[in-house]
Amino acid sequence: MISSVQPDRENPLPVSRIPTSMTQARVIRFLIVGLPLGLIAGGVIAMKAYFREQSNPGTGFGYVRKAVSRTDIQSHVERLAKTIGPRAAGMRDRVKFAVNYLQSTLSPANMGFNVSQQTYKVDGENVYNLVIEIPGTHPDHLGEIVLAGANYDSVADSPGADANASGVAACLSLCQAFANTKHERTLRFVFFANGETEDKGSAHYAQECKQRGEKIVAMVSLNSLGYYTTAPASLRKPLNQETAAPESGDFLAVYGDANARGLVETFTSQFKKDSTLPLTGTVLPENGRAPGSGDERSFAEQGYSAVVVTDTAALRNPNYHQPGDTPETLDYERLTQAVQGIEGVIRVLANPVRAAGGK
């Protein structure tokens, strides 16, 4: 007679003697219960990190600064002018794509900025000026603002690579270059809607700044910066200006009215310290209009010192506001040099005490 053996519950078998089927069962139970709990815990941690990031004040502090680069500039131009294409007022979907691209690029997850919007209506539709800001730090200059901006739309029949994806790419690169930096004055970068129309986003924004009593000490409009040619006599008509310009279109230009004389002079003296690209500075005669002018006039009309930096637009570029204004026609090496020079000027404008040799 074979006797049955009962398991000793008070003295269980050693692990080495546990049947394989029992071990597998425990592993399966662990995977069924433990793995989902681990995934949930990981998700909670990720969400906490995400929302902690979103609560960042949005000034670029805490995010890595990135130097101006040709690769980034060309990528921005191609995304706007090739991937999105014409983005004129009324092209609702394409304008929305452009706005989403700008917000995503500037966002806390990328450059580290919170983007604010100024909304106004055109023909019953909302349009948006997009704004980021780096607050000033010097007690004597906290209320002073240095503003740079570019319009992100184009005319209807043009991809708008030079006009004005080049200006937008420059502005985005400047935002990245000034991320995680501190300055005596407040730095503000604005991407304007409807720059190619009469109902300019810059006009709405400048009026609001004036109503708030903001002290904008310098406004820099970035408009058509990417077309260059060394062909003789490539400027198609004379420029109405105080200083002579080169005959070929291989230079950058800055224009301002009499109220912006000091700003024009700062550009012409400082730009060459950070860029090898030739630059001419022009103070316009009364009622004179600069080539490529636009958003700076909105601020000049409110009494602010404002200039436009440009490649002279239609005076040089045969593709200006035409279907041929494509990314392939731009000179990205010179465009990069232009942005590097503008960065140096803005740095000086944002730090008057340091620029004057103070502390």
mmCIF file of C-alpha atoms in Angstrom:
data_model
loop_
_atom_site.group_PDB
_atom_site.id
_atom_site.type_symbol
_atom_site.label_atom_id
_atom_site.label_comp_id
_atom_site.label_asym_id
_atom_site.label_seq_id
_atom_site.Cartn_x
_atom_site.Cartn_y
_atom_site.Cartn_z
ATOM 1 C CA MET A 1 0.000 0.000 0.000
ATOM 2 C CA ILE A 2 1.421 3.311 -1.066
ATOM 3 C CA SER A 3 1.055 6.006 1.540
ATOM 4 C CA SER A 4 0.210 9.558 0.469
ATOM 5 C CA VAL A 5 2.503 12.369 1.467
ATOM 6 C CA GLN A 6 0.896 15.651 2.561
ATOM 7 C CA PRO A 7 2.807 18.939 1.988
ATOM 8 C CA ASP A 8 4.272 20.583 5.057
ATOM 9 C CA ARG A 9 2.623 24.019 5.060
ATOM 10 C CA GLU A 10 4.706 25.232 8.000
ATOM 11 C CA ASN A 11 7.969 24.193 6.294
ATOM 12 C CA PRO A 12 7.518 24.853 2.598
ATOM 13 C CA LEU A 13 9.870 23.453 0.026
ATOM 14 C CA PRO A 14 13.101 25.360 -0.690
ATOM 15 C CA VAL A 15 13.006 27.531 -3.807
ATOM 16 C CA SER A 16 15.253 25.075 -5.588
ATOM 17 C CA ARG A 17 12.661 22.344 -5.037
ATOM 18 C CA ILE A 18 9.572 24.376 -6.075
ATOM 19 C CA PRO A 19 8.053 22.806 -9.160
ATOM 20 C CA THR A 20 8.639 24.724 -12.397
ATOM 21 C CA SER A 21 4.911 25.137 -12.961
ATOM 22 C CA MET A 22 4.597 27.058 -9.644
ATOM 23 C CA THR A 23 7.483 29.435 -10.565
ATOM 24 C CA GLN A 24 5.977 30.181 -13.964
ATOM 25 C CA ALA A 25 2.619 30.921 -12.369
ATOM 26 C CA ARG A 26 4.184 33.470 -10.022
ATOM 27 C CA VAL A 27 6.046 35.144 -12.904
ATOM 28 C CA ILE A 28 2.851 35.368 -14.904
ATOM 29 C CA ARG A 29 0.979 36.854 -11.930
ATOM 30 C CA PHE A 30 3.789 39.413 -11.481
ATOM 31 C CA LEU A 31 3.663 40.430 -15.115
ATOM 32 C CA ILE A 32 -0.115 40.716 -15.080
ATOM 33 C CA VAL A 33 -0.188 42.856 -11.941
ATOM 34 C CA GLY A 34 3.226 44.517 -11.697
ATOM 35 C CA LEU A 35 3.838 45.614 -15.258
ATOM 36 C CA PRO A 36 0.678 47.741 -15.629
ATOM 37 C CA LEU A 37 1.376 49.323 -12.233
ATOM 38 C CA GLY A 38 4.897 50.186 -13.401
ATOM 39 C CA LEU A 39 3.584 51.733 -16.584
ATOM 40 C CA ILE A 40 1.041 53.803 -14.650
ATOM 41 C CA ALA A 41 3.734 55.001 -12.238
ATOM 42 C CA GLY A 42 6.002 55.937 -15.131
ATOM 43 C CA GLY A 43 3.171 57.828 -16.775
ATOM 44 C CA VAL A 44 2.472 59.788 -13.591
ATOM 45 C CA ILE A 45 6.142 60.767 -13.325
ATOM 46 C CA ALA A 46 6.218 61.848 -16.985
ATOM 47 C CA MET A 47 3.051 63.935 -16.563
ATOM 48 C CA LYS A 48 4.486 65.654 -13.497
ATOM 49 C CA ALA A 49 7.648 66.499 -15.445
ATOM 50 C CA TYR A 50 5.594 67.763 -18.376
ATOM 51 C CA PHE A 51 3.409 70.047 -16.310
ATOM 52 C CA ARG A 52 6.379 71.271 -14.324
ATOM 53 C CA GLU A 53 7.883 72.272 -17.693
ATOM 54 C CA GLN A 54 4.648 73.982 -18.730
ATOM 55 C CA SER A 55 4.697 76.045 -15.546
ATOM 56 C CA ASN A 56 8.035 77.536 -16.570
ATOM 57 C CA PRO A 57 7.612 81.342 -16.755
ATOM 58 C CA GLY A 58 8.340 81.144 -20.466
ATOM 59 C CA THR A 59 11.264 83.531 -20.647
ATOM 60 C CA GLY A 60 13.763 81.144 -22.137
ATOM 61 C CA PHE A 61 15.569 80.838 -18.798
ATOM 62 C CA GLY A 62 16.569 77.262 -18.086
ATOM 63 C CA TYR A 63 16.735 76.304 -21.759
ATOM 64 C CA VAL A 64 19.859 75.910 -23.810
ATOM 65 C CA ARG A 65 20.838 78.817 -26.014
ATOM 66 C CA LYS A 66 21.652 77.869 -29.587
ATOM 67 C CA ALA A 67 23.810 79.962 -31.883
ATOM 68 C CA VAL A 68 22.472 81.250 -35.184
ATOM 69 C CA SER A 69 23.069 78.611 -37.853
ATOM 70 C CA ARG A 70 22.549 78.300 -41.578
ATOM 71 C CA THR A 71 20.929 74.877 -41.144
ATOM 72 C CA ASP A 72 18.209 76.212 -38.846
ATOM 73 C CA ILE A 73 17.536 79.280 -40.978
ATOM 74 C CA GLN A 74 17.198 77.270 -44.174
ATOM 75 C CA SER A 75 14.959 74.749 -42.426
ATOM 76 C CA HIS A 76 12.582 77.498 -41.249
ATOM 77 C CA VAL A 77 12.428 79.058 -44.715
ATOM 78 C CA GLU A 78 11.719 75.723 -46.382
ATOM 79 C CA ARG A 79 9.042 74.785 -43.867
ATOM 80 C CA LEU A 80 7.190 78.068 -44.420
ATOM 81 C CA ALA A 81 7.719 78.609 -48.146
ATOM 82 C CA LYS A 82 7.856 75.020 -49.420
ATOM 83 C CA THR A 83 5.944 72.783 -46.995
ATOM 84 C CA ILE A 84 3.226 75.351 -46.265
ATOM 85 C CA GLY A 85 3.610 77.581 -49.316
ATOM 86 C CA PRO A 86 1.541 80.716 -50.006
ATOM 87 C CA ARG A 87 0.003 81.878 -46.720
ATOM 88 C CA ALA A 88 -1.907 84.994 -47.602
ATOM 89 C CA ALA A 89 -4.720 86.533 -45.591
ATOM 90 C CA GLY A 90 -7.823 84.514 -46.376
ATOM 91 C CA MET A 91 -5.933 81.239 -46.840
ATOM 92 C CA ARG A 92 -7.259 80.047 -43.509
ATOM 93 C CA ASP A 93 -5.698 76.573 -43.374
ATOM 94 C CA ARG A 94 -2.256 77.628 -44.559
ATOM 95 C CA VAL A 95 -2.130 80.588 -42.202
ATOM 96 C CA LYS A 96 -3.178 78.234 -39.394
ATOM 97 C CA PHE A 97 -0.351 75.853 -40.345
ATOM 98 C CA ALA A 98 2.115 78.756 -40.169
ATOM 99 C CA VAL A 99 0.806 79.866 -36.765
ATOM 100 C CA ASN A 100 0.993 76.309 -35.419
ATOM 101 C CA TYR A 101 4.540 75.931 -36.712
ATOM 102 C CA LEU A 102 5.651 79.140 -35.010
ATOM 103 C CA GLN A 103 3.961 78.293 -31.721
ATOM 104 C CA SER A 104 5.364 74.775 -31.693
ATOM 105 C CA THR A 105 8.898 75.932 -32.528
ATOM 106 C CA LEU A 106 8.863 78.597 -29.819
ATOM 107 C CA SER A 107 7.083 76.452 -27.218
ATOM 108 C CA PRO A 108 8.420 75.274 -23.844
ATOM 109 C CA ALA A 109 9.075 71.850 -25.369
ATOM 110 C CA ASN A 110 11.399 73.359 -28.001
ATOM 111 C CA MET A 111 12.914 76.810 -27.527
ATOM 112 C CA GLY A 112 11.461 77.191 -24.027
ATOM 113 C CA PHE A 113 9.068 80.116 -24.426
ATOM 114 C CA ASN A 114 5.420 80.551 -23.580
ATOM 115 C CA VAL A 115 3.796 82.267 -26.543
ATOM 116 C CA SER A 116 1.130 84.907 -25.966
ATOM 117 C CA GLN A 117 -1.339 86.020 -28.617
ATOM 118 C CA GLN A 118 -2.850 89.330 -29.573
ATOM 119 C CA THR A 119 -6.049 88.529 -31.429
ATOM 120 C CA TYR A 120 -8.017 90.775 -33.760
ATOM 121 C CA LYS A 121 -10.598 90.130 -36.450
ATOM 122 C CA VAL A 122 -10.405 90.521 -40.205
ATOM 123 C CA ASP A 123 -13.608 89.847 -42.145
ATOM 124 C CA GLY A 124 -15.024 88.097 -39.106
ATOM 125 C CA GLU A 125 -12.034 85.756 -38.727
ATOM 126 C CA ASN A 126 -9.532 85.788 -35.875
ATOM 127 C CA VAL A 127 -5.930 86.539 -36.767
ATOM 128 C CA TYR A 128 -3.012 86.394 -34.378
ATOM 129 C CA ASN A 129 0.123 88.283 -33.516
ATOM 130 C CA LEU A 130 2.433 85.930 -31.598
ATOM 131 C CA VAL A 131 4.642 87.343 -28.847
ATOM 132 C CA ILE A 132 7.475 86.084 -26.653
ATOM 133 C CA GLU A 133 9.381 88.113 -24.105
ATOM 134 C CA ILE A 134 12.569 88.000 -22.023
ATOM 135 C CA PRO A 135 12.143 90.421 -19.080
ATOM 136 C CA GLY A 136 14.866 92.957 -18.385
ATOM 137 C CA THR A 137 16.993 92.778 -15.254
ATOM 138 C CA HIS A 138 18.508 96.250 -14.724
ATOM 139 C CA PRO A 139 16.528 98.370 -12.248
ATOM 140 C CA ASP A 140 17.050 101.532 -14.313
ATOM 141 C CA HIS A 141 15.897 99.933 -17.574
ATOM 142 C CA LEU A 142 13.184 97.434 -16.615
ATOM 143 C CA GLY A 143 10.463 99.420 -18.372
ATOM 144 C CA GLU A 144 12.397 99.770 -21.631
ATOM 145 C CA ILE A 145 11.719 97.381 -24.492
ATOM 146 C CA VAL A 146 13.764 96.348 -27.521
ATOM 147 C CA LEU A 147 11.414 94.745 -30.030
ATOM 148 C CA ALA A 148 12.189 92.770 -33.177
ATOM 149 C CA GLY A 149 9.484 91.404 -35.434
ATOM 150 C CA ALA A 150 8.561 89.907 -38.787
ATOM 151 C CA ASN A 151 5.316 89.261 -40.642
ATOM 152 C CA TYR A 152 4.660 85.579 -41.302
ATOM 153 C CA ASP A 153 2.209 85.866 -44.205
ATOM 154 C CA SER A 154 2.873 86.151 -47.939
ATOM 155 C CA VAL A 155 0.985 87.423 -50.970
ATOM 156 C CA ALA A 156 -1.478 84.993 -52.496
ATOM 157 C CA ASP A 157 0.460 83.932 -55.588
ATOM 158 C CA SER A 158 3.873 83.539 -53.998
ATOM 159 C CA PRO A 159 5.520 81.019 -51.660
ATOM 160 C CA GLY A 160 7.134 84.034 -50.032
ATOM 161 C CA ALA A 161 10.608 82.684 -49.365
ATOM 162 C CA ASP A 162 12.273 86.095 -49.300
ATOM 163 C CA ALA A 163 9.036 87.958 -48.521
ATOM 164 C CA ASN A 164 8.866 87.057 -45.756
ATOM 165 C CA ALA A 165 9.920 83.577 -44.690
ATOM 166 C CA SER A 166 13.470 84.932 -44.560
ATOM 167 C CA GLY A 167 12.457 87.534 -41.973
ATOM 168 C CA VAL A 168 10.530 84.964 -39.937
ATOM 169 C CA ALA A 169 13.467 82.544 -40.040
ATOM 170 C CA ALA A 170 15.711 85.353 -38.833
ATOM 171 C CA CYS A 171 13.339 86.174 -35.987
ATOM 172 C CA LEU A 172 13.061 82.525 -34.925
ATOM 173 C CA SER A 173 16.844 82.175 -34.957
ATOM 174 C CA LEU A 174 17.182 85.312 -32.836
ATOM 175 C CA CYS A 175 14.698 83.903 -30.318
ATOM 176 C CA GLN A 176 16.828 80.762 -30.072
ATOM 177 C CA ALA A 177 20.053 82.770 -29.811
ATOM 178 C CA PHE A 178 18.681 84.813 -26.895
ATOM 179 C CA ALA A 179 17.092 81.889 -25.016
ATOM 180 C CA ASN A 180 18.585 81.411 -21.552
ATOM 181 C CA THR A 181 20.098 84.901 -21.551
ATOM 182 C CA LYS A 182 19.576 87.966 -19.369
ATOM 183 C CA HIS A 183 19.648 91.599 -20.445
ATOM 184 C CA GLU A 184 19.241 95.030 -18.934
ATOM 185 C CA ARG A 185 16.255 95.911 -21.087
ATOM 186 C CA THR A 186 13.300 93.697 -21.904
ATOM 187 C CA LEU A 187 13.625 91.809 -25.180
ATOM 188 C CA ARG A 188 10.445 91.135 -27.123
ATOM 189 C CA PHE A 189 9.981 89.224 -30.370
ATOM 190 C CA VAL A 190 6.722 89.480 -32.305
ATOM 191 C CA PHE A 191 5.462 87.555 -35.329
ATOM 192 C CA PHE A 192 2.911 89.739 -37.092
ATOM 193 C CA ALA A 193 -0.172 88.700 -39.031
ATOM 194 C CA ASN A 194 -1.224 90.275 -42.333
ATOM 195 C CA GLY A 195 1.963 92.161 -43.054
ATOM 196 C CA GLU A 196 1.152 92.110 -46.765
ATOM 197 C CA THR A 197 -2.242 93.794 -46.300
ATOM 198 C CA GLU A 198 -3.528 97.196 -45.271
ATOM 199 C CA ASP A 199 -4.902 95.761 -42.022
ATOM 200 C CA LYS A 200 -1.487 94.929 -40.635
ATOM 201 C CA GLY A 201 -1.060 93.029 -37.415
ATOM 202 C CA SER A 202 1.827 95.349 -36.581
ATOM 203 C CA ALA A 203 -0.519 98.359 -36.673
ATOM 204 C CA HIS A 204 -2.870 96.733 -34.155
ATOM 205 C CA TYR A 205 0.042 95.736 -31.958
ATOM 206 C CA ALA A 206 1.791 99.123 -32.056
ATOM 207 C CA GLN A 207 -1.456 100.888 -31.175
ATOM 208 C CA GLU A 208 -1.965 98.598 -28.200
ATOM 209 C CA CYS A 209 1.610 99.196 -27.026
ATOM 210 C CA LYS A 210 1.003 102.941 -27.191
ATOM 211 C CA GLN A 211 -2.270 102.634 -25.288
ATOM 212 C CA ARG A 212 -0.486 100.682 -22.552
ATOM 213 C CA GLY A 213 2.143 103.396 -22.344
ATOM 214 C CA GLU A 214 4.967 100.996 -23.138
ATOM 215 C CA LYS A 215 8.407 102.435 -23.666
ATOM 216 C CA ILE A 216 9.714 100.759 -26.811
ATOM 217 C CA VAL A 217 13.172 102.263 -27.257
ATOM 218 C CA ALA A 218 13.932 100.400 -30.493
ATOM 219 C CA MET A 219 11.825 98.457 -32.998
ATOM 220 C CA VAL A 220 13.561 96.365 -35.671
ATOM 221 C CA SER A 221 11.473 95.068 -38.585
ATOM 222 C CA LEU A 222 12.950 92.033 -40.356
ATOM 223 C CA ASN A 223 11.645 92.049 -43.906
ATOM 224 C CA SER A 224 13.160 90.266 -46.912
ATOM 225 C CA LEU A 225 16.714 89.403 -45.888
ATOM 226 C CA GLY A 226 17.748 86.538 -48.132
ATOM 227 C CA TYR A 227 18.287 87.567 -51.768
ATOM 228 C CA TYR A 228 21.789 88.635 -52.866
ATOM 229 C CA THR A 229 23.515 89.030 -56.178
ATOM 230 C CA THR A 230 26.938 90.271 -57.253
ATOM 231 C CA ALA A 231 25.758 91.130 -60.762
ATOM 232 C CA PRO A 232 26.734 94.695 -61.746
ATOM 233 C CA ALA A 233 23.920 97.264 -61.658
ATOM 234 C CA SER A 234 21.562 94.705 -60.136
ATOM 235 C CA LEU A 235 19.618 97.356 -58.220
ATOM 236 C CA ARG A 236 16.820 98.031 -60.664
ATOM 237 C CA LYS A 237 16.161 101.684 -59.853
ATOM 238 C CA PRO A 238 17.876 104.428 -57.878
ATOM 239 C CA LEU A 239 17.440 104.551 -54.132
ATOM 240 C CA ASN A 240 16.132 107.769 -52.629
ATOM 241 C CA GLN A 241 18.566 108.081 -49.745
ATOM 242 C CA GLU A 242 21.210 110.285 -48.199
ATOM 243 C CA THR A 243 24.107 107.851 -48.633
ATOM 244 C CA ALA A 244 25.185 106.105 -51.812
ATOM 245 C CA ALA A 245 24.453 102.393 -52.081
ATOM 246 C CA PRO A 246 26.507 99.779 -53.893
ATOM 247 C CA GLU A 247 25.497 99.121 -57.475
ATOM 248 C CA SER A 248 25.254 95.355 -57.006
ATOM 249 C CA GLY A 249 22.816 93.681 -54.647
ATOM 250 C CA ASP A 250 25.249 91.966 -52.309
ATOM 251 C CA PHE A 251 24.647 94.115 -49.217
ATOM 252 C CA LEU A 252 22.106 94.482 -46.427
ATOM 253 C CA ALA A 253 20.357 97.791 -45.756
ATOM 254 C CA VAL A 254 18.770 99.470 -42.754
ATOM 255 C CA TYR A 255 16.300 102.351 -43.142
ATOM 256 C CA GLY A 256 14.633 104.651 -40.643
ATOM 257 C CA ASP A 257 13.077 108.086 -40.483
ATOM 258 C CA ALA A 258 14.570 111.101 -38.715
ATOM 259 C CA ASN A 259 13.242 109.873 -35.367
ATOM 260 C CA ALA A 260 15.294 106.686 -35.816
ATOM 261 C CA ARG A 261 18.573 108.361 -36.755
ATOM 262 C CA GLY A 262 20.316 107.114 -33.628
ATOM 263 C CA LEU A 263 19.077 103.580 -34.245
ATOM 264 C CA VAL A 264 20.324 103.659 -37.837
ATOM 265 C CA GLU A 265 23.709 104.863 -36.616
ATOM 266 C CA THR A 266 23.890 102.082 -34.012
ATOM 267 C CA PHE A 267 23.182 99.537 -36.726
ATOM 268 C CA THR A 268 25.831 100.829 -39.094
ATOM 269 C CA SER A 269 28.513 100.993 -36.398
ATOM 270 C CA GLN A 270 27.742 97.756 -34.528
ATOM 271 C CA PHE A 271 26.678 95.396 -37.322
ATOM 272 C CA LYS A 272 30.157 95.106 -38.840
ATOM 273 C CA LYS A 273 31.558 93.885 -35.510
ATOM 274 C CA ASP A 274 29.545 90.673 -35.761
ATOM 275 C CA SER A 275 29.164 90.137 -39.502
ATOM 276 C CA THR A 276 31.254 90.339 -42.661
ATOM 277 C CA LEU A 277 28.213 91.213 -44.773
ATOM 278 C CA PRO A 278 28.311 94.810 -46.063
ATOM 279 C CA LEU A 279 25.575 97.047 -44.651
ATOM 280 C CA THR A 280 24.363 100.521 -45.613
ATOM 281 C CA GLY A 281 22.399 102.766 -43.286
ATOM 282 C CA THR A 282 19.908 105.346 -44.547
ATOM 283 C CA VAL A 283 17.915 108.058 -42.824
ATOM 284 C CA LEU A 284 14.918 108.661 -45.043
ATOM 285 C CA PRO A 285 13.776 112.111 -46.088
ATOM 286 C CA GLU A 286 10.425 113.335 -44.807
ATOM 287 C CA ASN A 287 7.635 111.149 -46.195
ATOM 288 C CA GLY A 288 10.255 108.848 -47.747
ATOM 289 C CA ARG A 289 9.504 105.147 -47.918
ATOM 290 C CA ALA A 290 12.094 102.411 -47.646
ATOM 291 C CA PRO A 291 12.125 99.408 -49.976
ATOM 292 C CA GLY A 292 10.676 96.451 -48.119
ATOM 293 C CA SER A 293 9.108 98.750 -45.555
ATOM 294 C CA GLY A 294 6.052 97.682 -43.639
ATOM 295 C CA ASP A 295 5.873 96.835 -39.963
ATOM 296 C CA GLU A 296 8.336 99.491 -38.840
ATOM 297 C CA ARG A 297 5.999 102.186 -40.181
ATOM 298 C CA SER A 298 3.280 100.987 -37.800
ATOM 299 C CA PHE A 299 5.567 101.764 -34.867
ATOM 300 C CA ALA A 300 6.978 104.985 -36.342
ATOM 301 C CA GLU A 301 3.415 106.282 -36.647
ATOM 302 C CA GLN A 302 3.044 105.774 -32.877
ATOM 303 C CA GLY A 303 6.178 107.832 -32.232
ATOM 304 C CA TYR A 304 8.560 104.931 -31.651
ATOM 305 C CA SER A 305 12.086 104.713 -33.042
ATOM 306 C CA ALA A 306 11.804 102.008 -35.700
ATOM 307 C CA VAL A 307 13.871 100.693 -38.598
ATOM 308 C CA VAL A 308 13.510 98.057 -41.300
ATOM 309 C CA VAL A 309 16.408 95.753 -42.118
ATOM 310 C CA THR A 310 16.118 94.433 -45.663
ATOM 311 C CA ASP A 311 17.870 93.203 -48.798
ATOM 312 C CA THR A 312 16.019 96.076 -50.583
ATOM 313 C CA ALA A 313 13.249 93.717 -51.720
ATOM 314 C CA ALA A 314 11.770 94.589 -55.130
ATOM 315 C CA LEU A 315 14.680 96.876 -56.005
ATOM 316 C CA ARG A 316 16.897 93.807 -56.207
ATOM 317 C CA ASN A 317 14.886 90.614 -56.215
ATOM 318 C CA PRO A 318 13.042 89.903 -59.499
ATOM 319 C CA ASN A 319 11.055 87.208 -57.677
ATOM 320 C CA TYR A 320 9.678 89.559 -55.038
ATOM 321 C CA HIS A 321 5.935 88.872 -54.572
ATOM 322 C CA GLN A 322 6.100 86.482 -57.531
ATOM 323 C CA PRO A 323 5.601 82.700 -57.871
ATOM 324 C CA GLY A 324 9.368 82.392 -58.302
ATOM 325 C CA ASP A 325 10.106 83.541 -54.732
ATOM 326 C CA THR A 326 11.138 80.040 -53.682
ATOM 327 C CA PRO A 327 13.627 78.783 -51.074
ATOM 328 C CA GLU A 328 16.071 77.749 -53.819
ATOM 329 C CA THR A 329 16.615 81.380 -54.851
ATOM 330 C CA LEU A 330 17.992 82.558 -51.497
ATOM 331 C CA ASP A 331 21.622 82.909 -50.452
ATOM 332 C CA TYR A 332 21.664 81.196 -47.064
ATOM 333 C CA GLU A 333 25.287 81.981 -46.337
ATOM 334 C CA ARG A 334 24.695 85.723 -46.591
ATOM 335 C CA LEU A 335 21.335 85.413 -44.855
ATOM 336 C CA THR A 336 23.071 83.739 -41.912
ATOM 337 C CA GLN A 337 25.673 86.523 -41.833
ATOM 338 C CA ALA A 338 22.840 89.052 -41.804
ATOM 339 C CA VAL A 339 21.175 87.412 -38.780
ATOM 340 C CA GLN A 340 24.480 87.179 -36.916
ATOM 341 C CA GLY A 341 25.030 90.897 -37.406
ATOM 342 C CA ILE A 342 21.485 91.737 -36.301
ATOM 343 C CA GLU A 343 21.975 89.598 -33.193
ATOM 344 C CA GLY A 344 25.008 91.697 -32.254
ATOM 345 C CA VAL A 345 23.073 94.944 -32.701
ATOM 346 C CA ILE A 346 20.153 93.732 -30.597
ATOM 347 C CA ARG A 347 22.536 92.603 -27.858
ATOM 348 C CA VAL A 348 23.973 96.138 -27.677
ATOM 349 C CA LEU A 349 20.519 97.755 -27.756
ATOM 350 C CA ALA A 350 19.362 95.473 -24.932
ATOM 351 C CA ASN A 351 22.317 96.342 -22.685
ATOM 352 C CA PRO A 352 22.943 100.103 -22.716
ATOM 353 C CA VAL A 353 24.908 100.157 -19.468
ATOM 354 C CA ARG A 354 27.189 97.339 -20.549
ATOM 355 C CA ALA A 355 27.578 98.874 -24.005
ATOM 356 C CA ALA A 356 28.673 102.129 -22.409
ATOM 357 C CA GLY A 357 31.300 100.327 -20.371
ATOM 358 C CA GLY A 358 29.360 100.300 -17.111
ATOM 359 C CA LYS A 359 28.411 97.386 -14.882
#
